C-alpha positions as a Markdown table, in Angstrom:
| # | Residue | x | y | z |
|---|---|---|---|---|
| 1 | Met | -4.4 | 9.9 | 21.0 |
| 2 | Ser | -2.1 | 7.1 | 19.8 |
| 3 | Pro | 1.4 | 7.0 | 21.4 |
| 4 | Gln | 2.6 | 5.7 | 18.0 |
| 5 | Leu | 2.1 | 9.2 | 16.5 |
| 6 | Phe | 5.3 | 11.2 | 16.9 |
| 7 | Gly | 4.2 | 14.4 | 15.1 |
| 8 | Ile | 2.5 | 16.2 | 12.2 |
| 9 | Ser | 4.1 | 17.2 | 9.0 |
| 10 | Leu | 3.2 | 20.5 | 7.3 |
| 11 | Tyr | 5.0 | 19.4 | 4.1 |
| 12 | Gln | 3.9 | 16.9 | 1.6 |
| 13 | Gln | 6.2 | 14.1 | 0.4 |
| 14 | Lys | 7.0 | 14.7 | -3.3 |
| 15 | His | 10.0 | 12.3 | -3.4 |
| 16 | Leu | 11.1 | 9.3 | -1.4 |
| 17 | Glu | 14.8 | 9.2 | -0.4 |
| 18 | Leu | 15.3 | 6.0 | 1.6 |
| 19 | Arg | 15.2 | 3.4 | -1.1 |
| 20 | Leu | 18.7 | 2.1 | -1.9 |
| 21 | Glu | 18.4 | 2.9 | -5.6 |
| 22 | Gly | 18.1 | 6.6 | -4.7 |
| 23 | Arg | 15.5 | 9.4 | -4.8 |
| 24 | His | 12.3 | 8.8 | -6.8 |
| 25 | Pro | 9.0 | 10.7 | -7.3 |
| 26 | Phe | 6.1 | 10.0 | -5.0 |
| 27 | Asn | 2.5 | 10.8 | -5.1 |
| 28 | Ala | 0.3 | 9.7 | -2.2 |
| 29 | Arg | -2.9 | 9.9 | -4.1 |
| 30 | Ser | -1.6 | 7.8 | -6.9 |
| 31 | Thr | -0.3 | 5.3 | -4.4 |
| 32 | Phe | -3.6 | 4.9 | -2.6 |
| 33 | Ala | -5.6 | 4.8 | -5.9 |
| 34 | Ser | -3.4 | 2.0 | -7.1 |
| 35 | Ile | -4.5 | -0.2 | -4.2 |
| 36 | Gly | -8.2 | 0.6 | -4.5 |
| 37 | Ser | -8.4 | 3.0 | -1.5 |
| 38 | Asp | -11.9 | 4.3 | -0.8 |
| 39 | Asp | -10.6 | 7.9 | -0.8 |
| 40 | Pro | -7.1 | 8.4 | -2.2 |
| 41 | Ser | -7.2 | 12.0 | -0.9 |
| 42 | Ala | -7.1 | 11.0 | 2.7 |
| 43 | Pro | -4.3 | 12.2 | 5.0 |
| 44 | Tyr | -1.9 | 9.4 | 5.8 |
| 45 | Leu | 0.6 | 8.1 | 8.3 |
| 46 | Ser | 4.3 | 7.5 | 7.4 |
| 47 | Gln | 7.3 | 6.4 | 9.3 |
| 48 | Ile | 9.4 | 9.0 | 7.6 |
| 49 | Pro | 10.2 | 12.0 | 9.8 |
| 50 | Cys | 9.8 | 15.4 | 8.0 |
| 51 | Ser | 12.4 | 18.1 | 8.6 |
| 52 | Trp | 10.9 | 20.8 | 6.3 |
| 53 | Gly | 8.1 | 22.1 | 8.6 |
| 54 | Ala | 6.7 | 19.8 | 11.2 |
| 55 | Val | 5.3 | 19.6 | 14.7 |
| 56 | Tyr | 7.1 | 17.0 | 16.9 |
| 57 | Phe | 5.4 | 15.9 | 20.1 |
| 58 | Pro | 7.5 | 16.5 | 23.3 |
| 59 | Glu | 7.4 | 12.9 | 24.6 |
| 60 | His | 8.8 | 11.5 | 21.4 |
| 61 | Trp | 11.3 | 14.4 | 21.0 |
| 62 | Arg | 12.7 | 13.8 | 24.5 |
| 63 | Glu | 12.9 | 10.1 | 23.8 |
| 64 | Phe | 14.8 | 11.0 | 20.6 |
| 65 | His | 17.3 | 13.1 | 22.5 |
| 66 | Ala | 18.0 | 10.2 | 24.8 |
| 67 | Tyr | 18.3 | 7.8 | 21.9 |
| 68 | Leu | 20.7 | 10.2 | 20.0 |
| 69 | Ser | 22.9 | 10.5 | 23.1 |
| 70 | Phe | 23.0 | 6.7 | 23.4 |
| 71 | Arg | 24.0 | 6.4 | 19.7 |
| 72 | Leu | 26.6 | 9.1 | 19.7 |
| 73 | Ser | 28.2 | 7.8 | 23.0 |
| 74 | Glu | 28.6 | 4.3 | 21.5 |
| 75 | Tyr | 27.6 | 3.0 | 24.9 |
| 76 | Ala | 26.6 | -0.4 | 23.5 |
| 77 | Trp | 26.7 | -0.1 | 19.7 |
| 78 | Asp | 29.4 | 1.2 | 17.4 |
| 79 | Ala | 28.5 | 4.4 | 15.5 |
| 80 | Asp | 28.3 | 2.4 | 12.2 |
| 81 | Gln | 25.9 | -0.2 | 13.6 |
| 82 | Val | 23.1 | -0.8 | 11.1 |
| 83 | Val | 19.8 | -0.5 | 12.9 |
| 84 | Val | 17.4 | -0.3 | 10.0 |
| 85 | Pro | 18.1 | -2.8 | 7.2 |
| 86 | Gly | 17.9 | -1.7 | 3.6 |
| 87 | Val | 17.6 | 2.1 | 3.8 |
| 88 | Arg | 19.9 | 4.9 | 2.4 |
| 89 | Ser | 19.9 | 6.8 | 5.6 |
| 90 | Asn | 22.5 | 4.3 | 6.9 |
| 91 | Lys | 25.0 | 6.3 | 4.8 |
| 92 | Trp | 23.9 | 9.7 | 6.2 |
| 93 | Met | 26.7 | 10.5 | 8.6 |
| 94 | Arg | 25.7 | 14.0 | 9.5 |
| 95 | Ser | 22.0 | 13.9 | 9.6 |
| 96 | Trp | 19.9 | 13.7 | 12.8 |
| 97 | Lys | 17.1 | 12.1 | 10.7 |
| 98 | Lys | 19.2 | 9.0 | 10.4 |
| 99 | Tyr | 18.8 | 8.4 | 14.1 |
| 100 | Phe | 15.1 | 9.4 | 14.3 |
| 101 | Ile | 14.5 | 6.9 | 11.5 |
| 102 | Glu | 16.1 | 4.3 | 13.6 |
| 103 | Leu | 13.9 | 5.1 | 16.6 |
| 104 | Ala | 10.8 | 5.3 | 14.5 |
| 105 | Tyr | 11.6 | 1.8 | 13.0 |
| 106 | Leu | 12.3 | 0.2 | 16.4 |
| 107 | Arg | 9.1 | 1.7 | 17.9 |
| 108 | Gly | 6.8 | 1.5 | 14.9 |
| 109 | Tyr | 6.3 | 5.2 | 15.2 |
| 110 | Val | 4.5 | 7.2 | 12.4 |
| 111 | Met | 3.9 | 10.9 | 11.4 |
| 112 | Leu | 0.7 | 12.4 | 10.0 |
| 113 | Tyr | 1.1 | 13.8 | 6.5 |
| 114 | Pro | -1.3 | 16.1 | 4.5 |
| 115 | Asn | -2.5 | 14.9 | 1.1 |
| 116 | Tyr | -4.0 | 17.9 | -0.7 |
| 117 | Ala | -4.3 | 18.1 | -4.5 |
| 118 | Asp | -1.2 | 19.3 | -6.4 |
| 119 | Tyr | 1.0 | 18.9 | -3.3 |
| 120 | Val | -0.5 | 22.0 | -1.7 |
| 121 | Ser | 1.2 | 22.2 | 1.8 |
| 122 | Leu | 1.5 | 24.3 | 4.9 |
| 123 | Ser | 5.3 | 24.6 | 4.5 |
| 124 | Thr | 7.8 | 24.4 | 1.7 |
| 125 | Asn | 11.6 | 24.1 | 1.1 |
| 126 | His | 13.2 | 27.1 | -0.6 |
| 127 | Leu | 16.5 | 25.3 | -0.9 |
| 128 | Glu | 18.6 | 28.0 | 0.5 |
| 129 | Val | 22.4 | 27.4 | 0.3 |
| 130 | Gly | 23.7 | 25.9 | 3.5 |
| 131 | Ala | 25.1 | 22.7 | 5.0 |
| 132 | His | 23.2 | 20.4 | 2.7 |
| 133 | Val | 22.7 | 22.7 | -0.3 |
| 134 | Lys | 25.9 | 23.7 | -2.2 |
| 135 | Asp | 26.4 | 26.9 | -4.3 |
| 136 | Val | 26.1 | 25.5 | -7.8 |
| 137 | Pro | 25.4 | 27.0 | -11.3 |
| 138 | Ile | 22.0 | 28.7 | -11.4 |
| 139 | Glu | 20.5 | 26.2 | -13.9 |
| 140 | Thr | 21.5 | 23.3 | -11.6 |
| 141 | Tyr | 20.1 | 25.1 | -8.6 |
| 142 | Leu | 16.7 | 25.9 | -10.2 |
| 143 | Arg | 16.4 | 22.3 | -11.5 |
| 144 | Lys | 16.9 | 20.9 | -8.0 |
| 145 | Lys | 14.7 | 23.6 | -6.4 |
| 146 | Arg | 11.8 | 22.4 | -8.5 |
| 147 | Leu | 12.1 | 19.0 | -6.8 |
| 148 | Phe | 11.3 | 20.4 | -3.4 |
| 149 | Leu | 9.4 | 23.7 | -3.7 |
| 150 | Leu | 5.7 | 23.1 | -3.1 |
| 151 | Pro | 2.7 | 25.4 | -3.5 |
| 152 | Leu | 1.6 | 26.9 | -0.1 |
| 153 | Met | -2.0 | 26.9 | 1.0 |
| 154 | Pro | -3.3 | 30.5 | 0.9 |
| 155 | Leu | -4.0 | 32.4 | 4.0 |
| 156 | Pro | -7.5 | 33.8 | 4.5 |
| 157 | Glu | -8.1 | 37.4 | 3.7 |
| 158 | Pro | -8.4 | 39.7 | 6.7 |
| 159 | Phe | -12.0 | 40.0 | 8.0 |
| 160 | His | -13.2 | 37.4 | 5.5 |
| 161 | Ser | -13.9 | 33.7 | 5.9 |
| 162 | Glu | -13.3 | 32.3 | 2.4 |
| 163 | Ala | -12.2 | 28.7 | 2.5 |
| 164 | Thr | -8.5 | 28.2 | 2.2 |
| 165 | Gly | -8.7 | 24.5 | 1.4 |
| 166 | Leu | -7.7 | 23.3 | 4.9 |
| 167 | Leu | -10.9 | 21.4 | 5.3 |
| 168 | Glu | -10.7 | 19.7 | 1.9 |
| 169 | Leu | -10.6 | 16.3 | 3.7 |
| 170 | Pro | -12.8 | 13.1 | 3.3 |
| 171 | Arg | -16.2 | 14.2 | 4.5 |
| 172 | Gly | -14.7 | 17.5 | 5.6 |
| 173 | Gln | -12.9 | 16.1 | 8.7 |
| 174 | Leu | -9.8 | 14.2 | 9.7 |
| 175 | Pro | -10.6 | 10.4 | 9.3 |
| 176 | Glu | -10.5 | 8.1 | 12.3 |
| 177 | Trp | -7.1 | 6.8 | 13.3 |
| 178 | Ser | -8.0 | 3.3 | 12.1 |
| 179 | Asp | -9.0 | 4.6 | 8.7 |
| 180 | Leu | -5.7 | 6.4 | 8.0 |
| 181 | Pro | -3.6 | 4.6 | 5.4 |
| 182 | Thr | -0.1 | 3.8 | 6.6 |
| 183 | Leu | 3.2 | 3.8 | 4.8 |
| 184 | Asp | 6.6 | 2.4 | 5.8 |
| 185 | Leu | 10.0 | 4.0 | 5.3 |
| 186 | Leu | 10.1 | 2.9 | 1.7 |
| 187 | Gly | 6.7 | 4.4 | 0.9 |
| 188 | Leu | 5.0 | 1.0 | 0.8 |
| 189 | Val | 1.6 | 0.4 | 2.3 |
| 190 | Ala | 1.8 | -1.5 | 5.6 |
| 191 | Ser | -0.5 | -1.8 | 8.6 |
| 192 | Glu | 0.4 | -0.3 | 12.0 |
| 193 | Glu | 0.8 | -3.8 | 13.4 |
| 194 | Ile | 3.2 | -4.8 | 10.7 |
| 195 | Leu | 5.4 | -1.7 | 11.5 |
| 196 | Arg | 5.4 | -2.5 | 15.2 |
| 197 | Glu | 6.2 | -6.2 | 14.6 |
| 198 | Arg | 9.2 | -5.2 | 12.3 |
| 199 | Gly | 10.5 | -3.1 | 15.1 |
| 200 | Arg | 10.0 | -5.8 | 17.7 |
| 201 | Val | 11.9 | -8.3 | 15.6 |
| 202 | Arg | 14.8 | -6.0 | 14.9 |
| 203 | Arg | 15.0 | -5.0 | 18.6 |
| 204 | Thr | 15.4 | -8.6 | 19.5 |
| 205 | Glu | 18.0 | -9.1 | 16.9 |
| 206 | Leu | 20.0 | -6.1 | 18.2 |
| 207 | Thr | 19.6 | -6.6 | 21.9 |
| 208 | Asp | 18.9 | -10.4 | 22.4 |
| 209 | Cys | 16.1 | -9.1 | 24.7 |
| 210 | Leu | 12.9 | -11.2 | 24.4 |
| 211 | Asp | 10.8 | -9.2 | 27.0 |
| 212 | Pro | 8.8 | -6.4 | 25.3 |
| 213 | Pro | 9.4 | -2.8 | 26.4 |
| 214 | Val | 6.9 | -1.8 | 29.0 |
| 215 | Thr | 7.7 | 1.9 | 29.7 |
| 216 | Pro | 6.6 | 4.4 | 27.0 |
| 217 | Tyr | 9.3 | 6.8 | 25.6 |
| 218 | Asp | 12.0 | 5.1 | 27.7 |
| 219 | Val | 15.1 | 4.4 | 25.6 |
| 220 | Trp | 16.8 | 2.2 | 28.1 |
| 221 | Asp | 13.8 | 0.0 | 28.4 |
| 222 | Leu | 13.5 | -0.1 | 24.6 |
| 223 | Leu | 17.1 | -1.1 | 24.2 |
| 224 | Cys | 17.1 | -3.5 | 27.2 |
| 225 | Leu | 20.0 | -1.7 | 28.8 |
| 226 | Arg | 20.9 | -0.2 | 32.2 |
| 227 | Asp | 20.8 | 3.6 | 32.4 |
| 228 | Pro | 24.5 | 4.5 | 33.3 |
| 229 | Leu | 23.3 | 7.4 | 35.4 |
| 230 | Leu | 20.5 | 5.7 | 37.3 |
| 231 | Gly | 21.8 | 2.2 | 37.3 |
| 232 | Leu | 18.3 | 1.0 | 36.3 |
| 233 | Arg | 16.9 | -0.7 | 33.3 |
């Protein structure tokens, strides 16, 4: 029910890619165990948008379309304007995720991630050759594929009701929103309020606007600008 939740990932995070030093392994259960979490197996919230199997909510996706149009038009900011300090995505010149990361940071938005044992997920990345995957020697390809290929949760057999593992959650159900651990873009534990405050501070730095945004999912209100089509802010 929270407007801060922009979607649900079907893929588990196995590596984090936004730290300046580069990609490094990530295990949510180990992270939560290290801080003394009551149940390290709990699903969690993360600011990182998933592109390898995810459900995006329509309100947030429409807002992202408006934000992307704003950024690509260079209406107020140059294309190379750094919105999120200290993340590798600032160098991603051909990735839509760079701009979704910016929006998530400014708003303090988060995505719900699964946290099953051994990275079992509802989607995986087969690393097919394409725009972001080059045709390389087979040994190099297989080594890289192992970084991203995850085991899929089994489907139930027809006409049977054997458990698939989907309900292997704390007390067999999704925890309350307030009980979900939250991670920032660098995979560090941070409260929802901290994420929202970071976004508020950065918004003020970029726009000189002290008044908080009042209209949900409205990019022009968020950026304290006038809509060039409507003449309204």
